[in-house]
Amino acid sequence: AINAQRSAELESAIRGSRGGLGVGRLTKIGTEIKMDLNFPGEVTSKSIKKLRTSSDCVSEDLAKMGVTGALDDDGVAIFWKRTRFEPTSTAAFQEISKGCGVVRVSLLDKETKKDVVVVAAHLKSGNSEKDSRARATQVARIKTWLQANNMLPNAANAHANAHSNNSSPSDSHPKTTEPCVVLCLDANASPFEPSVKVPDRDSKAGGGKERKEEAGADNTLGRLRGFGLRSCWDADLEKARKSGNPFDPVTVNKIRGPLSDQKAKVGQHSCSVIDYVMYSPQACSQVQFALEPVRVGGSKFNAKALACLIPNMEVPSDHYPVAVDLRLAS
């Protein structure tokens, strides 16, 4: 937690750092504002490197319970209400890169007799161009996997739906015999992620050929829309575009402390939308957010956002939940 009396000093110090904070920068900040790092003695690079990370602490606790091995706390899972849904296929898992995977299950809605395909994924984190390219590769592998199993909207609808952002999703009443596809993911990319071009790995070496993509599909959200899916944030994005006001919902609002495993990100204020519910608009429509989004975005280090940093006693995760009510097509 940030001590209120030192928040302005911490903010000033962090603003002065471009991007993440290395050990050297963290040492300088710790020395400048006498940050309490929970250990006695002088704040030095050497003492910071000796700090146990949160994973170290958790691994030690798990070891006491007889659980050993590498800690992986970035997994994905799908849960469903057994009284309402019946699985019609065995859950499938596909690794899309080292340490990152996607899981899928087909469900039958017992009330409407409609099929629902639910997919969950967790993409690579990071703000560099290299990270964006890695996410592009992961998204392409998810798309290939789903297409191979005939689980994406048909080609005739995909192009039209990928860019249909001019009306509120709750205004539409789709009719289709296709299954409803719902993709839930921590994309680790905001809707405003810079565009990147990804070389076609299938092209001949030295050809320099770029992968062909639809216009507007040159960042992570754009590529996901290329599945023929809508985002639960599309109405908010369109509202912000038309009004000129900031896009203010957020799904993360955190500042990593010195015990974080991700030392390069210590001190960064992550305050944006990076989590999504994507759905096939010809098979279902978005009625509303089941949980109203937290709206403290617009600019980093604003007082409103700093007043409700997570994790906290009300939200024990470092992400806010994204919960959406979807209406299946008639």
Coordinates of C-alpha atoms in Angstrom, one line a residue, residues 29-235:
I29 CA 13.4 6.2 -5.4
G30 CA 13.8 4.1 -2.3
T31 CA 16.6 6.3 -1.1
E32 CA 14.9 9.6 -2.1
I33 CA 11.6 8.9 -0.2
K34 CA 12.9 6.4 2.3
M35 CA 10.5 3.7 1.1
D36 CA 9.8 1.0 3.6
L37 CA 10.9 -2.2 1.9
N38 CA 10.3 -4.4 5.0
F39 CA 14.0 -4.9 5.8
P40 CA 16.4 -3.1 8.0
G41 CA 19.5 -1.3 6.8
E42 CA 20.4 0.9 3.8
V43 CA 18.3 0.7 0.6
T44 CA 20.8 -0.5 -2.0
S45 CA 20.8 -2.5 -5.2
K46 CA 22.2 -5.5 -3.4
S47 CA 19.6 -5.4 -0.7
I48 CA 16.8 -5.1 -3.2
K49 CA 18.0 -8.1 -5.2
K50 CA 17.9 -10.1 -2.0
L51 CA 14.2 -9.4 -1.5
R52 CA 12.0 -12.4 -1.7
T53 CA 9.4 -12.1 -4.4
S54 CA 5.7 -12.9 -3.9
S55 CA 6.2 -16.2 -5.8
D56 CA 9.0 -17.1 -3.5
C57 CA 6.7 -16.7 -0.5
V58 CA 3.9 -18.7 -2.1
S59 CA 6.2 -21.5 -3.2
E60 CA 7.4 -21.8 0.4
D61 CA 3.9 -22.0 1.7
L62 CA 3.0 -24.6 -0.9
A63 CA 6.1 -26.6 -0.1
K64 CA 4.9 -26.9 3.5
M65 CA 1.7 -28.5 2.2
G66 CA 3.8 -31.0 0.1
V67 CA 3.3 -29.1 -3.2
T68 CA 6.6 -28.7 -5.1
G69 CA 7.6 -27.7 -8.6
A70 CA 7.4 -24.6 -10.7
L71 CA 4.7 -22.1 -9.7
D72 CA 2.3 -21.2 -12.5
D73 CA -0.3 -18.8 -11.3
D74 CA -1.3 -17.5 -14.8
G75 CA -3.5 -20.5 -15.8
V76 CA -6.9 -20.3 -17.5
A77 CA -10.1 -22.2 -16.5
I78 CA -13.8 -22.3 -17.5
F79 CA -16.6 -22.9 -15.0
W80 CA -20.3 -23.3 -15.8
K81 CA -23.6 -23.7 -14.0
R82 CA -24.4 -27.5 -14.1
T83 CA -28.1 -26.9 -13.6
R84 CA -28.2 -24.8 -16.8
F85 CA -25.5 -26.1 -19.1
E86 CA -24.4 -29.6 -20.2
P87 CA -20.9 -30.1 -21.8
T88 CA -21.2 -31.7 -25.2
S89 CA -17.5 -32.2 -25.7
T90 CA -14.4 -32.9 -23.7
A91 CA -12.6 -29.7 -22.7
A92 CA -9.7 -29.0 -25.0
F93 CA -6.4 -27.3 -24.2
Q94 CA -3.9 -25.8 -26.7
E95 CA -0.6 -24.3 -25.9
I96 CA -0.1 -21.1 -28.0
S97 CA 3.4 -20.3 -26.7
K98 CA 5.7 -21.4 -23.9
G99 CA 3.7 -20.8 -20.7
C100 CA 0.6 -19.5 -22.4
G101 CA -2.4 -21.6 -23.4
V102 CA -6.1 -21.5 -24.4
V103 CA -8.9 -23.8 -23.2
R104 CA -12.2 -24.5 -24.9
V105 CA -15.4 -26.3 -24.0
S106 CA -18.7 -26.7 -25.9
L107 CA -21.9 -26.4 -23.8
L108 CA -25.6 -27.0 -24.4
D109 CA -28.0 -24.5 -22.8
K110 CA -30.7 -26.8 -21.4
E111 CA -33.3 -24.1 -21.5
T112 CA -32.9 -22.8 -25.0
K113 CA -31.3 -25.9 -26.5
K114 CA -28.6 -23.6 -28.0
D115 CA -24.9 -24.5 -28.3
V116 CA -22.4 -22.2 -26.6
V117 CA -18.6 -22.5 -27.3
V118 CA -16.6 -20.9 -24.5
V119 CA -12.9 -20.1 -24.9
A120 CA -10.5 -18.7 -22.3
A121 CA -7.0 -17.5 -22.9
H122 CA -4.2 -15.5 -21.3
L123 CA -1.8 -13.6 -23.7
K124 CA 1.7 -12.4 -23.1
S125 CA 2.2 -9.3 -21.1
G126 CA 4.4 -6.3 -21.9
N127 CA 4.3 -3.0 -23.7
S128 CA 7.2 -3.4 -26.2
E129 CA 6.8 -3.9 -29.9
K130 CA 8.3 -7.4 -29.4
D131 CA 5.5 -8.2 -26.9
S132 CA 2.8 -6.9 -29.3
R133 CA 4.2 -9.1 -32.0
A134 CA 4.2 -12.1 -29.6
R135 CA 0.5 -11.5 -28.9
A136 CA -0.2 -11.3 -32.6
T137 CA 1.3 -14.7 -33.0
Q138 CA -0.7 -16.1 -30.1
V139 CA -3.9 -14.7 -31.5
A140 CA -3.2 -16.2 -34.9
R141 CA -2.6 -19.6 -33.3
I142 CA -5.9 -19.4 -31.4
K143 CA -7.7 -18.4 -34.6
T144 CA -6.2 -21.3 -36.5
W145 CA -7.1 -23.7 -33.7
L146 CA -10.7 -22.6 -33.6
Q147 CA -11.1 -22.6 -37.4
A148 CA -9.7 -26.1 -37.6
N149 CA -12.6 -27.2 -35.3
N150 CA -15.2 -25.1 -37.1
M151 CA -15.8 -22.9 -34.1
L152 CA -15.7 -19.4 -35.5
P153 CA -18.5 -17.5 -37.2
N154 CA -18.8 -18.4 -40.9
A155 CA -16.8 -16.4 -43.4
A156 CA -19.9 -14.5 -44.8
N157 CA -20.6 -13.0 -41.4
A158 CA -17.1 -12.5 -40.1
H159 CA -16.1 -9.4 -42.1
A160 CA -19.3 -7.6 -41.5
N161 CA -19.3 -8.3 -37.8
A162 CA -15.6 -7.6 -37.2
H163 CA -16.2 -3.9 -37.8
S164 CA -19.8 -3.3 -36.8
N165 CA -19.2 -0.9 -34.0
N166 CA -21.8 1.8 -34.8
S167 CA -24.7 0.7 -32.5
S168 CA -25.1 -0.5 -29.0
P169 CA -24.8 -4.3 -28.8
S170 CA -27.9 -4.4 -26.6
D171 CA -30.0 -3.0 -29.5
S172 CA -29.6 -6.0 -31.8
H173 CA -31.7 -9.2 -31.7
P174 CA -29.7 -11.7 -33.7
K175 CA -31.2 -14.8 -35.3
T176 CA -29.0 -17.7 -36.3
T177 CA -28.5 -21.4 -36.1
E178 CA -24.7 -21.1 -35.4
P179 CA -23.3 -21.7 -32.0
C180 CA -22.7 -18.7 -29.7
V181 CA -18.9 -18.3 -29.4
V182 CA -17.7 -16.5 -26.2
L183 CA -14.0 -15.7 -25.9
C184 CA -12.9 -14.5 -22.4
L185 CA -9.3 -13.4 -22.0
D186 CA -6.7 -11.4 -20.3
A187 CA -5.2 -9.9 -23.5
N188 CA -2.6 -7.8 -21.7
A189 CA -3.2 -5.1 -24.3
S190 CA -5.4 -2.0 -24.2
P191 CA -7.8 -1.1 -27.1
F192 CA -5.3 1.6 -27.9
E193 CA -2.3 -0.6 -28.2
P194 CA 0.0 0.7 -31.1
S195 CA -0.2 -1.1 -34.4
V196 CA 2.4 -3.7 -35.4
K197 CA 3.0 -5.5 -38.6
V198 CA 3.8 -9.2 -38.2
P199 CA 5.9 -11.0 -40.8
D200 CA 4.3 -14.1 -42.3
R201 CA 6.3 -17.0 -40.9
D202 CA 5.1 -19.1 -43.8
S203 CA 6.8 -16.9 -46.4
K204 CA 10.2 -17.8 -47.8
A205 CA 13.2 -16.7 -45.8
G206 CA 14.4 -13.3 -46.7
G207 CA 11.2 -12.4 -48.5
G208 CA 10.2 -9.8 -45.9
K209 CA 6.5 -10.5 -46.6
E210 CA 4.0 -9.1 -44.2
R211 CA 1.0 -11.1 -43.1
K212 CA -2.1 -10.0 -44.9
E213 CA -4.7 -8.6 -42.5
E214 CA -8.0 -6.6 -42.6
A215 CA -7.8 -2.9 -42.2
G216 CA -8.0 -2.0 -38.5
A217 CA -6.8 -5.5 -37.4
D218 CA -3.2 -4.4 -36.7
N219 CA -3.3 -4.5 -32.9
T220 CA -4.5 -7.2 -30.5
L221 CA -8.1 -6.1 -30.2
G222 CA -8.3 -5.6 -34.0
R223 CA -7.0 -9.1 -34.6
L224 CA -9.6 -10.6 -32.1
R225 CA -12.3 -8.7 -34.0
G226 CA -11.0 -10.5 -37.1
F227 CA -12.4 -13.7 -35.6
G228 CA -15.9 -12.2 -36.4
L229 CA -16.4 -11.3 -32.8
R230 CA -17.5 -8.2 -31.0
S231 CA -15.9 -6.8 -27.8
C232 CA -17.9 -6.1 -24.7
W233 CA -16.2 -2.6 -24.7
D234 CA -17.3 -1.6 -28.2
A235 CA -20.2 0.5 -27.1

